[in-house]
Tab-separated table of C-alpha atoms in Angstrom:
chain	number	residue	atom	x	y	z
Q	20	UNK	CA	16.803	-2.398	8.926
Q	21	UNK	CA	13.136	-2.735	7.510
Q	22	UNK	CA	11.163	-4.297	10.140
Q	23	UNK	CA	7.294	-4.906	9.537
Q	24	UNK	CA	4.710	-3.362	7.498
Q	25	UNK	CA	2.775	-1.489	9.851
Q	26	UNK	CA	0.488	-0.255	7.614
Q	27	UNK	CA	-0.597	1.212	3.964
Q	28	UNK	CA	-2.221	4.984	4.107
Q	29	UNK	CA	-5.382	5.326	1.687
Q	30	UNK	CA	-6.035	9.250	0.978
Q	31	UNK	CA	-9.879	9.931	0.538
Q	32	UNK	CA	-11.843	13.137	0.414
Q	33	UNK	CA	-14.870	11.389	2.326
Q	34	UNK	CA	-14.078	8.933	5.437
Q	35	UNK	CA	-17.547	8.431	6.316
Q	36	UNK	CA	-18.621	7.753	2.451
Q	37	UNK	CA	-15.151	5.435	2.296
Q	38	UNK	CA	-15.864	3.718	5.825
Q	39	UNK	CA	-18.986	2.563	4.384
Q	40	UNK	CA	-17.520	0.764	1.104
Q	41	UNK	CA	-14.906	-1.131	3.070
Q	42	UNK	CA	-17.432	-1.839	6.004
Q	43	UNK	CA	-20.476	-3.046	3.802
Q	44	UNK	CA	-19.440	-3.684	0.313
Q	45	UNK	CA	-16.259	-5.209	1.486
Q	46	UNK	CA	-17.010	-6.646	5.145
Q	47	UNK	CA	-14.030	-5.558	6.872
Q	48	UNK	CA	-14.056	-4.030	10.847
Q	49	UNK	CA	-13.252	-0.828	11.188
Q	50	UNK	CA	-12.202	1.352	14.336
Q	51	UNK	CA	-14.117	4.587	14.976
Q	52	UNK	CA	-12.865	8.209	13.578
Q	53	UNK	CA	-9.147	9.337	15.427
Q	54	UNK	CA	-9.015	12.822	14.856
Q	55	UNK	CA	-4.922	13.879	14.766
Q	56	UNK	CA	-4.819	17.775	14.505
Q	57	UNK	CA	-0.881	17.895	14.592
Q	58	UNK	CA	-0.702	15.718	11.204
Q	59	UNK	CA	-3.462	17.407	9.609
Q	60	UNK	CA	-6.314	14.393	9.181
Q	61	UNK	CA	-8.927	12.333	10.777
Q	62	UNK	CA	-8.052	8.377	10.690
Q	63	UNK	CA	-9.611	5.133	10.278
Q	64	UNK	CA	-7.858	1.767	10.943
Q	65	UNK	CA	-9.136	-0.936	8.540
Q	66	UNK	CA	-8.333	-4.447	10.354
Q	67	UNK	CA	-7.150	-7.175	7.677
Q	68	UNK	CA	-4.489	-8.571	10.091
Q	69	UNK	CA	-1.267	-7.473	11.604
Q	70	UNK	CA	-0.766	-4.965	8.711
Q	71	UNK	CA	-3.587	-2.302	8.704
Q	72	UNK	CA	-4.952	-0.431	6.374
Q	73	UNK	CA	-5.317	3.796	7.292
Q	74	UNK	CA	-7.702	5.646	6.324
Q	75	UNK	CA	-6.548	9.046	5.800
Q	76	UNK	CA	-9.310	12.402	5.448
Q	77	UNK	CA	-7.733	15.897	5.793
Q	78	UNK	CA	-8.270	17.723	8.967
Q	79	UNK	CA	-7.916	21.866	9.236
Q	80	UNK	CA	-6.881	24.200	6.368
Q	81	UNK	CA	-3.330	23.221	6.337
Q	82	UNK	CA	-3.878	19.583	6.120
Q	83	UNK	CA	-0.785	17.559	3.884
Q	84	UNK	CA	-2.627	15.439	2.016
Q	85	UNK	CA	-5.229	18.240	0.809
Q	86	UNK	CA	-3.027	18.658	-2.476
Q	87	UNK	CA	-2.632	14.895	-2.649
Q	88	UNK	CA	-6.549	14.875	-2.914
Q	89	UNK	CA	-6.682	18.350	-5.263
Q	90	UNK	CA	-4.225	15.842	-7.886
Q	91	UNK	CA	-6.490	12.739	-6.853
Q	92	UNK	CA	-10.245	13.621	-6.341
Q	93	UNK	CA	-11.308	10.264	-5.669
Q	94	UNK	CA	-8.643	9.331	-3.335
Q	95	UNK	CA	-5.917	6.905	-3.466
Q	96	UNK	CA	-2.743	5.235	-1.974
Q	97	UNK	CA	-1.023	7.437	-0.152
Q	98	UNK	CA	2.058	6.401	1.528
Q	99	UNK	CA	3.673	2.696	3.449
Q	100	UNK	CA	4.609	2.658	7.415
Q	101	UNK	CA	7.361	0.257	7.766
Q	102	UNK	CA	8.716	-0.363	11.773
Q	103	UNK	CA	11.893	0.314	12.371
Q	104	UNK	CA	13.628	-0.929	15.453
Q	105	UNK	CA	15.920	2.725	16.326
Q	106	UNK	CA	14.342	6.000	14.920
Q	107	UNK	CA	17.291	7.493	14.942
Q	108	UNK	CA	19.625	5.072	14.080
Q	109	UNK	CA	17.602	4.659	10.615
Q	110	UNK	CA	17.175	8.707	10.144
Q	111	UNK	CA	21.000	8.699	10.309
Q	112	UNK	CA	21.706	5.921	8.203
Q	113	UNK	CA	19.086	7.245	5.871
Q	114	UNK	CA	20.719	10.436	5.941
Q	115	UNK	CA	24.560	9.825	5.615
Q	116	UNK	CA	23.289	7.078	2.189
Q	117	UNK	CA	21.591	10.487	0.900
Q	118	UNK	CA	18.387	9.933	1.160
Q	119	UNK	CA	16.287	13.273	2.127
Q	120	UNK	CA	13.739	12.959	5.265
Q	121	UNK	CA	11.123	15.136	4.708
Q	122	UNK	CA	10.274	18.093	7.164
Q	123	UNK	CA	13.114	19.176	10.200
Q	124	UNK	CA	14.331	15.843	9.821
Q	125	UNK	CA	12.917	15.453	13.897
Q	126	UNK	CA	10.996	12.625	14.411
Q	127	UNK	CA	7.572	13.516	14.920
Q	128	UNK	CA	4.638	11.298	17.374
Q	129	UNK	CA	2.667	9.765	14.772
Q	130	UNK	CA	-0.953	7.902	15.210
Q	131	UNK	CA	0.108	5.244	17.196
Q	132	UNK	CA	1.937	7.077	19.568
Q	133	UNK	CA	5.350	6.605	18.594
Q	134	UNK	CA	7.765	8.762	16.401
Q	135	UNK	CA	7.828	8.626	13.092
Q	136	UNK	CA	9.566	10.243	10.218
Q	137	UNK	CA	8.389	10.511	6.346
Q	138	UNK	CA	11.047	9.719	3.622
Q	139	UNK	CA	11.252	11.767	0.364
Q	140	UNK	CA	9.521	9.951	-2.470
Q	141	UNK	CA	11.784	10.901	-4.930
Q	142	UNK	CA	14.533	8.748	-3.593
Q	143	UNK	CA	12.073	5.765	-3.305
Q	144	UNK	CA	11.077	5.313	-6.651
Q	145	UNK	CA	7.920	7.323	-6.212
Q	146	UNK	CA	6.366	6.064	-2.844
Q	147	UNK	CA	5.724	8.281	-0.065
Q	148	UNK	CA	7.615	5.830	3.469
Q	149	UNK	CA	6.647	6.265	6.978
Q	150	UNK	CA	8.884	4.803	9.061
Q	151	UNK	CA	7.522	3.638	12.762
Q	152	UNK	CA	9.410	3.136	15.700
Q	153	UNK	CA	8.708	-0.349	16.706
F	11	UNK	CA	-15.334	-10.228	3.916
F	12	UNK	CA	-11.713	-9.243	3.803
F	13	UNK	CA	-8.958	-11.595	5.179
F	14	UNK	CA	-5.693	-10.472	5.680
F	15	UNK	CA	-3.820	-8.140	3.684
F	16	UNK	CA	-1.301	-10.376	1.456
F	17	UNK	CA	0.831	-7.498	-0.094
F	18	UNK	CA	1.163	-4.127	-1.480
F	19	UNK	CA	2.179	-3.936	-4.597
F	20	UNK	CA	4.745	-0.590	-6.217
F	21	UNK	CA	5.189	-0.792	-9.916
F	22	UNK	CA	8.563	0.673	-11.155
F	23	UNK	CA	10.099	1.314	-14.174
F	24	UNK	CA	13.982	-0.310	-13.222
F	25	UNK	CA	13.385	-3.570	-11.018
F	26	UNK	CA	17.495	-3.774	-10.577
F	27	UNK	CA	17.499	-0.129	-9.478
F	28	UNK	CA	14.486	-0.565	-7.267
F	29	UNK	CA	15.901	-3.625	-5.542
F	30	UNK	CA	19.236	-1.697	-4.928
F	31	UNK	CA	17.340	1.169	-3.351
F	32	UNK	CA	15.346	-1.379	-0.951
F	33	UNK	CA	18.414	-4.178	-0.501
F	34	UNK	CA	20.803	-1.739	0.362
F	35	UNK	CA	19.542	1.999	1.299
F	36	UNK	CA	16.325	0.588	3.693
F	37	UNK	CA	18.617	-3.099	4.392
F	38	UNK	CA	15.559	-5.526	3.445
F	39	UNK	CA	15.237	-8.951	2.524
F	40	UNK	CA	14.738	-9.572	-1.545
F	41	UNK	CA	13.318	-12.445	-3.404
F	42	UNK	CA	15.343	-12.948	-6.673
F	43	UNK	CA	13.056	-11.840	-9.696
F	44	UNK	CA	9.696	-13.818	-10.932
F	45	UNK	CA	8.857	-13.346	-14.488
F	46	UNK	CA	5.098	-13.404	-14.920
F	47	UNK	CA	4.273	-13.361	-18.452
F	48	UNK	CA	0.599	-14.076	-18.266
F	49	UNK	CA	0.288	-10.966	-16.106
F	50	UNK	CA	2.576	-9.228	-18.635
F	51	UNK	CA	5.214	-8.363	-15.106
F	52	UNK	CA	8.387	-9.021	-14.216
F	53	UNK	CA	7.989	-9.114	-9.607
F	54	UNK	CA	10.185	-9.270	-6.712
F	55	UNK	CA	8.665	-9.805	-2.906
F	56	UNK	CA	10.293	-7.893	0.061
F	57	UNK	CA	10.345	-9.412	3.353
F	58	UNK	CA	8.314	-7.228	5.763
F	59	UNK	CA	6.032	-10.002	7.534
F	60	UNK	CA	3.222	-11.731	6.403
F	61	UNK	CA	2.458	-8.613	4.223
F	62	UNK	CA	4.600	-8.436	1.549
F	63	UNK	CA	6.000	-5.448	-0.436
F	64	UNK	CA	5.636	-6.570	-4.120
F	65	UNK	CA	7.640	-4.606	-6.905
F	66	UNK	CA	6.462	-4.710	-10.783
F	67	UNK	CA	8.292	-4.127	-13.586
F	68	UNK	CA	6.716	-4.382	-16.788
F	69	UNK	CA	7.265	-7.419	-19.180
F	70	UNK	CA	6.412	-7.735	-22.715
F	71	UNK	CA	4.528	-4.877	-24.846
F	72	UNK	CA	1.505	-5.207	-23.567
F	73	UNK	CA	2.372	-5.106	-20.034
F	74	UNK	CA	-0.981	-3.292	-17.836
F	75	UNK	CA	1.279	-1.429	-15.583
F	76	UNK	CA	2.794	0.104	-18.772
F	77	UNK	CA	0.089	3.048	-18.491
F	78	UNK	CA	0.427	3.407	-14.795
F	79	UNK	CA	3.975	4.139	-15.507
F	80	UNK	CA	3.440	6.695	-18.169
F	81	UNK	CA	1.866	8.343	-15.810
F	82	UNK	CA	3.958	7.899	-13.096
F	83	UNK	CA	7.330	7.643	-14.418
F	84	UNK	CA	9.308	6.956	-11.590
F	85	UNK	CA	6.908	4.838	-10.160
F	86	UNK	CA	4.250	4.265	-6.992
F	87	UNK	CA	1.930	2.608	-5.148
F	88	UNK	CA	-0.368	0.515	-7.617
F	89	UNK	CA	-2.288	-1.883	-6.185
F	90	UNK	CA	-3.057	-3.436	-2.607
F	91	UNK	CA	-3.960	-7.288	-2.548
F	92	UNK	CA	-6.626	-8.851	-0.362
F	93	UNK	CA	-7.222	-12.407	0.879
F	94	UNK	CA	-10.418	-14.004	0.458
F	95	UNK	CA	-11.654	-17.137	2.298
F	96	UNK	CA	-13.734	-17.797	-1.460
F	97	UNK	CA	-12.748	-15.943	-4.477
F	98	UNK	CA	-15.872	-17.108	-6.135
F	99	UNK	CA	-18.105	-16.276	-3.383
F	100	UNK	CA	-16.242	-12.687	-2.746
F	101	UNK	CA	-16.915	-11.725	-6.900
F	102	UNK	CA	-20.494	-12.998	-6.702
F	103	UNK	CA	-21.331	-10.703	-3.863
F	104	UNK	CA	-19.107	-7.849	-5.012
F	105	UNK	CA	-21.243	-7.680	-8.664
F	106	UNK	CA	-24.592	-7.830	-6.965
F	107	UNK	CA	-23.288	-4.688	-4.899
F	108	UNK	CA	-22.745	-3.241	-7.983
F	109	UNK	CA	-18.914	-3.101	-7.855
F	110	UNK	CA	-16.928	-3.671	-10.965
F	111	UNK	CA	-15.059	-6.653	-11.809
F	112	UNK	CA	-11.885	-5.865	-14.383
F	113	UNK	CA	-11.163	-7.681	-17.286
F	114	UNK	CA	-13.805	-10.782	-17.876
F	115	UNK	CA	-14.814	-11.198	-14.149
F	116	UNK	CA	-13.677	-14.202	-14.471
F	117	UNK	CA	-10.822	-15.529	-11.692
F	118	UNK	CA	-7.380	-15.629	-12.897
F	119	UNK	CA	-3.821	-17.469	-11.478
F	120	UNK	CA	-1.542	-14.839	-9.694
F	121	UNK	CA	1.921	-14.981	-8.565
F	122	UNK	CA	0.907	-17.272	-5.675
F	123	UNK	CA	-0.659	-19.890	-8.007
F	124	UNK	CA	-3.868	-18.734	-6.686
F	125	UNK	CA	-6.898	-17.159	-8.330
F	126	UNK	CA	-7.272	-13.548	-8.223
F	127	UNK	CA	-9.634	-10.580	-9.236
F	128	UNK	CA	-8.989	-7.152	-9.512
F	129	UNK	CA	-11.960	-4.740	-8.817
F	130	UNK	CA	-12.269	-1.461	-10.451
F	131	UNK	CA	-10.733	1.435	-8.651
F	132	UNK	CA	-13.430	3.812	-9.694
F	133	UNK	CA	-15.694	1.828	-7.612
F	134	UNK	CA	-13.169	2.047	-4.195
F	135	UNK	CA	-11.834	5.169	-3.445
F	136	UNK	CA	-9.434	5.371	-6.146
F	137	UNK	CA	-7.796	2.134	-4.811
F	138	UNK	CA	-6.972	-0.567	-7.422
F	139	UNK	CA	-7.870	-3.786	-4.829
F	140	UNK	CA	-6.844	-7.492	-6.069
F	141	UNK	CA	-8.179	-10.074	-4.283
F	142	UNK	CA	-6.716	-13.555	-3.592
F	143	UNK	CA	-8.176	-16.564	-3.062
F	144	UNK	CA	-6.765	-17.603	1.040
């Protein structure tokens, strides 16, 4: 079912601080600021090849990762995007194996314009999982 | 700087449980277990493209994801790995920024055969980063 690693979400209180380490002390290209009120945080895409690297800083008072970054003040991994080929195909395989999808269980449009659901960590061994459709 | 992203690595405390989880809940393709005693881990790579999922599980008592998982008991995201055109080069740079080499600074063999540093996570964003040599 997995598909590709779309991506790996890094949490940080300070995108414009954190654009500048990966830009200058690392040398990577970076896209400019994506705000995405609905989900709560402001992106940057780091590009190191197919798989990207997201920037994540909260957006508006109800933003889900603020009490990822109350636990983690300097930031840190926050969660994998794998591609799936059928949303819904997964969510109910998911589902009927036991495995909890977090929220209404609705996919949801997620930064690349395509729905997404969010996979309790718990059942995962501890890692937050996007799933993407491809 | 930064080449492509080579893999993401998830420590755990159960590799066989872990691998049951991602094998047969999320239907990916495994690697049958690497045992990496110089590096005091135990791995497996899943198939997800060129970027790789790679799961740890410690090995021996002095194993250095053995505080991670005290922390983290049933496990998470611990480090993300980086290629580099010149591993040399890239930790030669990286000091004169100021960043922090861990351990001696010194390049050592990873689980590609290749040499690899890890750079402190204090330094970026709360972000353990290895980095490979391409």
């Amino acid at each position: 079912m997995l598909g590709r690693l779309n991506h790996v979400a890094i949490a940080v209180p300070d995108l414009e601080a954190a654009s500048v380490i990966y830009r200058d002390t690392l040398g990577a290209n970076l896209t400019q600021p994506q705000a995405l009120p609905e989900h709560g945080v402001t992106v940057v895409f780091i590009d190191v090849g197919y798989t990207k690297i997201e920037l994540l800083e909260p957006l508006g008072a109800d933003s889900p990762i603020a009490a990822f970054l109350a636990k983690n003040p300097s930031g840190g991994m926050h969660h994998v995007c794998y591609e799936v080929p059928d949303i819904h195909a997964a969510r109910d395989r998911l589902k009927k194996q036991g495995a909890r999808i977090l929220g209404d269980g609705e996919p949801k449009i997620g930064a690349h314009g395509k729905p997404v659901i969010f996979l309790h960590p718990k059942d995962f061994g501890g890692t937050l999982i996007e799933l993407e459709q491809e």
